[in-house]
Coordinates of C-alpha atoms in Angstrom, one line a residue:
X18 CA 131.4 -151.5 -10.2
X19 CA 128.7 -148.8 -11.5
X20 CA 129.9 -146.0 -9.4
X21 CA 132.9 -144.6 -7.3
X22 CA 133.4 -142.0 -5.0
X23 CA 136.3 -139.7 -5.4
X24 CA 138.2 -136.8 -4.4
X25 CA 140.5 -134.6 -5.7
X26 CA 142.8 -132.1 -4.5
X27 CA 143.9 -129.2 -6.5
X28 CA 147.3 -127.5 -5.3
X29 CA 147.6 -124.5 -7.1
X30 CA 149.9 -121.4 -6.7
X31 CA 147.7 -118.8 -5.1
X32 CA 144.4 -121.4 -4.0
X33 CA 144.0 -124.9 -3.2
X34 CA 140.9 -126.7 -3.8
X35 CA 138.9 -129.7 -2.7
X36 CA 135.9 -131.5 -4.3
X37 CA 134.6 -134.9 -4.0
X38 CA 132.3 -136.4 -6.3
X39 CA 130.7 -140.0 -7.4
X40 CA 131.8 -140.5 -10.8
X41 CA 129.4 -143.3 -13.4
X42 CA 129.2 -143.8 -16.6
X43 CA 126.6 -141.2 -16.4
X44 CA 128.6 -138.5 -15.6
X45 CA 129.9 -136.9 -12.2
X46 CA 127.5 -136.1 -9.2
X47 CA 129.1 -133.4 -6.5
X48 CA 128.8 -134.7 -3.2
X49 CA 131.1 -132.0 -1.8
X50 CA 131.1 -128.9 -3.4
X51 CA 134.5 -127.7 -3.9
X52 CA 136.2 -125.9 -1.0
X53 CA 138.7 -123.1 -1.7
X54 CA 141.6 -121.5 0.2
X55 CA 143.8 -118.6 -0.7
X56 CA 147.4 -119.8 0.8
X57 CA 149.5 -118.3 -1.7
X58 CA 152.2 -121.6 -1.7
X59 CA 154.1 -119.9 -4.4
X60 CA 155.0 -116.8 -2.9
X61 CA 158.6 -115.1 -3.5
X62 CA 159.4 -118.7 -5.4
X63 CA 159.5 -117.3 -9.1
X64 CA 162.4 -115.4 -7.1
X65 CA 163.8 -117.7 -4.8
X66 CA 163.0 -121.0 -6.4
X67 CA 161.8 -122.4 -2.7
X68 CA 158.5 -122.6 -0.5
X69 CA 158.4 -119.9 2.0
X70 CA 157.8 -121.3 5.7
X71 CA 154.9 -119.1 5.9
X72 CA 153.1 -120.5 2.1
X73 CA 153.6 -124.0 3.8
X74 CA 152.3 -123.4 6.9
X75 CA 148.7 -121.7 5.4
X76 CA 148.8 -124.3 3.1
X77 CA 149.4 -127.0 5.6
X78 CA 146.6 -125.4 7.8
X79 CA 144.1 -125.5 4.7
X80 CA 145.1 -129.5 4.4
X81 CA 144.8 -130.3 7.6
X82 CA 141.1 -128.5 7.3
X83 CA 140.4 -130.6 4.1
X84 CA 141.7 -134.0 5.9
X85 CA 138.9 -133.4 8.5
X86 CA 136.3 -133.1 5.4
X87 CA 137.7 -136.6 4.0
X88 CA 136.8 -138.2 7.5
X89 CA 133.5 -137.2 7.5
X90 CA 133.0 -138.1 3.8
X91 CA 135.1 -141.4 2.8
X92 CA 136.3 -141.5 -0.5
X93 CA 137.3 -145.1 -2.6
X94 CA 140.4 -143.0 -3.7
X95 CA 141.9 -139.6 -3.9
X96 CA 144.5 -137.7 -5.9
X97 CA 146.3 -134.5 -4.9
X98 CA 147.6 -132.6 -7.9
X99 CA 150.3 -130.0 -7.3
X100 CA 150.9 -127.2 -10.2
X101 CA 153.2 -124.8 -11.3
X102 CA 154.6 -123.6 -7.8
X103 CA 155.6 -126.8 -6.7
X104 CA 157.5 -127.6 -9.9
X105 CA 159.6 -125.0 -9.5
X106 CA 160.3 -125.5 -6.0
X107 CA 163.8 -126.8 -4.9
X108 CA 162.4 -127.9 -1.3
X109 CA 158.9 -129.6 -2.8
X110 CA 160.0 -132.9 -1.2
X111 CA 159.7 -131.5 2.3
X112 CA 155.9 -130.5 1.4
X113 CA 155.2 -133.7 -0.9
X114 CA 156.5 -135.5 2.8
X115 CA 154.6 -133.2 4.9
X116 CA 151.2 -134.0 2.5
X117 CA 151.7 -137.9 2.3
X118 CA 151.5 -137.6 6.4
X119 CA 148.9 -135.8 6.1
X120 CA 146.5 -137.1 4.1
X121 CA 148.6 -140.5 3.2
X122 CA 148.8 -139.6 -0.5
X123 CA 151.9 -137.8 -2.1
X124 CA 151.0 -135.1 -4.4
X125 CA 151.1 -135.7 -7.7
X126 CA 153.1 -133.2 -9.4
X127 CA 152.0 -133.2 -12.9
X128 CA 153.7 -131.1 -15.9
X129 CA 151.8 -128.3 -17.4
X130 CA 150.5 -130.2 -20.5
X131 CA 148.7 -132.6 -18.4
X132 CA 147.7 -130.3 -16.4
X133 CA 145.8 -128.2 -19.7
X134 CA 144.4 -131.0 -20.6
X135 CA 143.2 -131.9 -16.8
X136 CA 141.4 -128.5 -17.5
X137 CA 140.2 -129.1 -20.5
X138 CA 138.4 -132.5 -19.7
X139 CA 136.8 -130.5 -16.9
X140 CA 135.9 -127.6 -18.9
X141 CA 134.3 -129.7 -21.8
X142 CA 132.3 -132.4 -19.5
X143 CA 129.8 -129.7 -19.0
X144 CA 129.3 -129.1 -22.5
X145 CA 128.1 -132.7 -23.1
X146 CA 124.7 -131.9 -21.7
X147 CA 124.2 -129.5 -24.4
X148 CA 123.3 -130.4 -28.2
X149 CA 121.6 -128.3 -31.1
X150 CA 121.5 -124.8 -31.0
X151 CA 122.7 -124.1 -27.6
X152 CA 126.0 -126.1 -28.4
X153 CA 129.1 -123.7 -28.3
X154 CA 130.5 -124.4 -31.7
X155 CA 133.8 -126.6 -32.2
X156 CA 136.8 -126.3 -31.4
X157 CA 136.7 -125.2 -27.4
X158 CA 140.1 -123.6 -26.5
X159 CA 140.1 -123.4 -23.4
X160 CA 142.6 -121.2 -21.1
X161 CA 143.6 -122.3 -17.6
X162 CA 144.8 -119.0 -15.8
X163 CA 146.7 -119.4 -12.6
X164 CA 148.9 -118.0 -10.2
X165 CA 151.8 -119.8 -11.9
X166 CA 150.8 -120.6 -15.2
X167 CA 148.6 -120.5 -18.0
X168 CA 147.5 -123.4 -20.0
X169 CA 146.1 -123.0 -23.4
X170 CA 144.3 -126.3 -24.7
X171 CA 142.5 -126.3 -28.2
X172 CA 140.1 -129.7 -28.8
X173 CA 139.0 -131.3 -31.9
X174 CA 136.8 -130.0 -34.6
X175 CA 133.9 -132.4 -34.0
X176 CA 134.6 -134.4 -37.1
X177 CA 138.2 -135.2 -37.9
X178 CA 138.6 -135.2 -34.1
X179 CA 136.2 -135.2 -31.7
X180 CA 135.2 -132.1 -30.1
X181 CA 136.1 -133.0 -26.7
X182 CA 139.3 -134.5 -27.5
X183 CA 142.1 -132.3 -27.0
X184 CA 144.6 -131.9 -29.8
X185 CA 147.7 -129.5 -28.6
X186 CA 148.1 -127.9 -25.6
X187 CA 150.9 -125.8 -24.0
X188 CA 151.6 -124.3 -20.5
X189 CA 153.0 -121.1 -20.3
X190 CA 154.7 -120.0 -16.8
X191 CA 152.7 -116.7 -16.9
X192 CA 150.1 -116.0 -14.2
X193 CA 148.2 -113.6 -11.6
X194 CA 151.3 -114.1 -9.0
X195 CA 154.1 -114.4 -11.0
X196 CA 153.4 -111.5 -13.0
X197 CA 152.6 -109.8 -10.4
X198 CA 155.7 -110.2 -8.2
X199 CA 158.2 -110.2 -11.4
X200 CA 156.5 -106.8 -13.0
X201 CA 153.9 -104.9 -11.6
X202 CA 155.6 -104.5 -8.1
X203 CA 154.2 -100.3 -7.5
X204 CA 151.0 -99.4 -6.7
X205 CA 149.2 -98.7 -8.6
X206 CA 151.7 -100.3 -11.6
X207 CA 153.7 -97.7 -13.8
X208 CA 153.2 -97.8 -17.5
X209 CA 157.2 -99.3 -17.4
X210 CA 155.9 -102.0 -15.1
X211 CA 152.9 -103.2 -17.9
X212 CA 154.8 -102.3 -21.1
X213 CA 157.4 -104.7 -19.3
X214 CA 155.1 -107.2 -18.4
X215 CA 153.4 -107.0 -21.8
X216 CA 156.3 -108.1 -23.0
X217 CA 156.7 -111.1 -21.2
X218 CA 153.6 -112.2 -21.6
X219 CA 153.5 -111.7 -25.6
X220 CA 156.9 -113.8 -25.4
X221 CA 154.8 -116.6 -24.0
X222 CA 152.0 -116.3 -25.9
X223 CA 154.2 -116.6 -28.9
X224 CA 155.3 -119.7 -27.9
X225 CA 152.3 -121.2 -27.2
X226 CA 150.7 -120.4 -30.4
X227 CA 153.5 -122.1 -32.2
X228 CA 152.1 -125.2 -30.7
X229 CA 148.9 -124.6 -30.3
X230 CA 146.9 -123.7 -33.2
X231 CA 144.7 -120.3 -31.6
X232 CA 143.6 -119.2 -35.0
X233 CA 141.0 -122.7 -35.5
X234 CA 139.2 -121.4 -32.2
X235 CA 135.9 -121.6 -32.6
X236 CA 134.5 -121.0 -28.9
X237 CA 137.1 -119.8 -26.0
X238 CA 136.4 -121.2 -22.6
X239 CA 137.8 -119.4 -19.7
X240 CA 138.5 -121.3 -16.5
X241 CA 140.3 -120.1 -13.1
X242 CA 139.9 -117.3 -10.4
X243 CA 141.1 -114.8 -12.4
X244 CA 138.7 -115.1 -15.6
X245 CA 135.6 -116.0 -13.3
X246 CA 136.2 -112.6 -11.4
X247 CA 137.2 -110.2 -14.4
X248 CA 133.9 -111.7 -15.6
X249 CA 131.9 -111.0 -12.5
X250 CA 133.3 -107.4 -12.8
X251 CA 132.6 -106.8 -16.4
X252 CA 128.6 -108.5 -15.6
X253 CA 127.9 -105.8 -13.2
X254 CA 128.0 -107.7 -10.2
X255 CA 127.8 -106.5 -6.8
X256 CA 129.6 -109.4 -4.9
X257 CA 130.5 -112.8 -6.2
X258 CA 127.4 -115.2 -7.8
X259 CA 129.5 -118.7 -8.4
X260 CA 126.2 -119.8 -10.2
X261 CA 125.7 -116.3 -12.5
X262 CA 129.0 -116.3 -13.4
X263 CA 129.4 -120.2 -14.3
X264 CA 128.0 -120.2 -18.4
X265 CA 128.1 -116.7 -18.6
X266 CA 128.8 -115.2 -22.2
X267 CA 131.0 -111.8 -21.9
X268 CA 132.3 -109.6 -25.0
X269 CA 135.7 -109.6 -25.4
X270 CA 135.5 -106.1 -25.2
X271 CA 133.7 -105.7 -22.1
X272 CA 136.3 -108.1 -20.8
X273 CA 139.4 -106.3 -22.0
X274 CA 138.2 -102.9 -20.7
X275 CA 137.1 -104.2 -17.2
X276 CA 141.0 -106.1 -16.9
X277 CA 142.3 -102.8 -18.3
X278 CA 140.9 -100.5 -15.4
X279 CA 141.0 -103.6 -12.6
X280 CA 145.2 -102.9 -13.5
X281 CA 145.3 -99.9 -13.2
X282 CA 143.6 -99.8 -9.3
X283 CA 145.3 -99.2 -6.6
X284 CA 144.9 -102.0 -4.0
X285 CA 142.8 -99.9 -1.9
X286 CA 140.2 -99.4 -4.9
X287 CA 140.6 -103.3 -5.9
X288 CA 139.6 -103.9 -2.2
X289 CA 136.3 -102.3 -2.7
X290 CA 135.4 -104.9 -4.8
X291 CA 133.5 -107.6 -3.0
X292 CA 133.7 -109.7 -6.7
X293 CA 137.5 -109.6 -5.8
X294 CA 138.1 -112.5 -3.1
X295 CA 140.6 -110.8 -0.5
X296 CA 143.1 -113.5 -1.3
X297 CA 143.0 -112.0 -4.8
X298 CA 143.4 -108.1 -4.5
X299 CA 147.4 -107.5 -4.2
X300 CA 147.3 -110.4 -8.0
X301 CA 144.2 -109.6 -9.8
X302 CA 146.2 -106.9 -11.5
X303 CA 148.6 -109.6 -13.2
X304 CA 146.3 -112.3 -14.0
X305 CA 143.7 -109.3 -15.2
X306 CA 146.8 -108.3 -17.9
X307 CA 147.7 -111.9 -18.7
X308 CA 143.9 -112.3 -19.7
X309 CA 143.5 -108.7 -21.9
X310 CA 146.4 -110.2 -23.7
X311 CA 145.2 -113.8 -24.2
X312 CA 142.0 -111.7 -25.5
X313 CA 143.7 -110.3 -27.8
X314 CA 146.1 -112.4 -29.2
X315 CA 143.6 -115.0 -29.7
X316 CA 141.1 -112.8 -31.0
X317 CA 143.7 -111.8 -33.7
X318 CA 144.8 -115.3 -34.4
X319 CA 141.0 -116.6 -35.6
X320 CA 140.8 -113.6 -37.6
X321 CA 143.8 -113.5 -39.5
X322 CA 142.9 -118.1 -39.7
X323 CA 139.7 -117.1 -41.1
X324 CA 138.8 -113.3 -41.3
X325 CA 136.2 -115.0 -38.9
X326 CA 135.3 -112.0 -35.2
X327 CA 135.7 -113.4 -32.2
X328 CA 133.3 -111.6 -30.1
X329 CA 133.2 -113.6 -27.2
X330 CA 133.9 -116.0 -24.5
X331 CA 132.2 -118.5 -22.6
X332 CA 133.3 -118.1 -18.7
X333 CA 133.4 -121.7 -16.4
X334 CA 134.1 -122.7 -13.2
X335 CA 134.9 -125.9 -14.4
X336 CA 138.4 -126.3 -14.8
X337 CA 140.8 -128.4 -13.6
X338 CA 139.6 -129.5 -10.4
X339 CA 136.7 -131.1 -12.3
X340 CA 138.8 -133.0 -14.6
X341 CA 141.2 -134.5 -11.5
X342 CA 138.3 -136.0 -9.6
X343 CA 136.7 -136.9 -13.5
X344 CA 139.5 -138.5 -14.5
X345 CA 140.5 -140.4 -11.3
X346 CA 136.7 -141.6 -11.1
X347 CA 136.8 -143.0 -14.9
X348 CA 140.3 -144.7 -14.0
X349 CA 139.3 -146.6 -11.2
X350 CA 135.7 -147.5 -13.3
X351 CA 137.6 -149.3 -16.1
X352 CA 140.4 -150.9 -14.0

């Protein structure tokens, strides 16, 4: 077997996402490009620990559309990975049941240090085109920012390890929804709400960088709605460009300031943002302060490592989507 044809499913807590590709020892070829849909299956459950009958039925509605999809394009396998929402769920047998009947897999609901380095794989496969000058020096952390969580994944240094090896990763249960819902609940926020939420956040940060050693970064790779559209935003753009955004280098300066004023918005103002997908506008505000903080803290880790600046970031859609239908197409090659 040369070559397999794969999908992959990515549940997440705000979207969910479908790509299928034909994996080879060459690499991955996109047959499908990815689809997204905003169903929000974690909403209320940092509160209530539970799916909302609402979450499940847009979510259900966006599988049913992606089952249709799988018809029309047969795949030699597929995997459905389910994040941080369904792990906290206390009913996520009802939708892992309602899934399996759907698509006749159950979901696969992985814990958040596979799921960083899911993310990381995915991030990193791009870079492997690249050599000489226009490779991103080593190590690549790379930060997964969701609705749920955040992962935080730092890779080898290209000799001891190599660079697209990852070496400590942590998952932090910090993201665009569940800061937003736990903290930032006025609009626009009150200066309580973020120093609160600040906080939080720095709590989790701390925590992670216990494990995970930020300081050693020597290129940080953003992946995940949030990141891609504070980037868009800080580029200048006028509406969404998947393909400007994807490899684009932004300052974390730039970067900070756009998530600091993309906070502070009211939703009305967020909403005249076509960057901003509508299934983003009432969260952007949290995942925008859980990335000016990752910024930072990371930016003040490598330079208190190594007195080394770190200026910038490398922005990807790549992320963990890529690394579910990678991974599950370099499985089934070697079995």
């Amino acid at each position: 077997m040369t070559a397999v044809t794969v999908g992959g499913i990515d549940c997440g807590t705000n979207s969910i996402r479908l790509m299928i590709a034909t994996v080879s020892e060459n690499g991955m070829t996109v047959e499908v490009p990815r689809i997204m849909r905003v169903v929000r299956l974690g909403q209320d459950v940092d509160k209530t620990h539970r799916f909302d009958d609402e979450a499940l039925a847009r979510t259900y509605a966006a599988i049913d559309e992606f089952s249709a999809v799988l018809k029309e394009h047969p795949v030699d396998a597929l995997r459905f990975v389910a994040t941080s929402a369904t792990r906290d769920a206390e009913n996520r047998d009802e939708f892992e049941d309602a899934v399996q009947s759907r698509l006749g897999v159950r979901p696969d609901v992985i814990p958040g240090t596979e799921e960083a380095a899911l993310s990381f794989l995915g991030a990193t496969s791009v870079l492997e085109s690249q050599d000489g000058p226009h490779m991103p020096p080593a190590p690549y952390m790379v930060v997964d920012l969701g609705g749920g969580s955040t992962e935080m994944v730092i890779g080898g240094d290209g000799v001891e390890a190599p660079a697209d090896h990852p070496v400590a990763a942590f998952s932090m249960n910090i993201g665009s929804v569940r800061m937003s819902e736990r903290h930032l609940v006025s609009d626009p926020p009150t200066r309580q709400q973020i120093d609160e939420a600040i906080a939080d956040i720095d709590a989790h940060i701390d925590e992670a960088f216990a494990t995970v050693p930020a300081g050693r970064t020597g290129t940080l790779i953003g992946v995940s709605g949030t990141v891609t559209t504070m980037s868009g935003i800080a580029m200048g753009l006028r509406e969404y460009d998947r393909d400007a955004v994807d490899g684009a280098i932004v300052t974390v300066d730039d970067a900070r300031t756009t998530c600091d004023r993309v906070l502070r918005m009211t939703r009305a103002e967020r909403a005249e943002y076509q960057v901003i997908h509508p299934g983003r506008i009432d969260v952007i505000g949290g995942g925008a302060l859980v990335w000016n903080r990752v910024l930072a803290r990371v930016r003040d880790a490598v330079h208190e490592d190594s007195g080394r600046e770190l200026n910038s970031y490398v922005t990807s859609e790549h992320g963990l989507l890529d690394g579910i239908v990678l991974n599950l197409g370099r499985r089934l090659l070697n079995s």
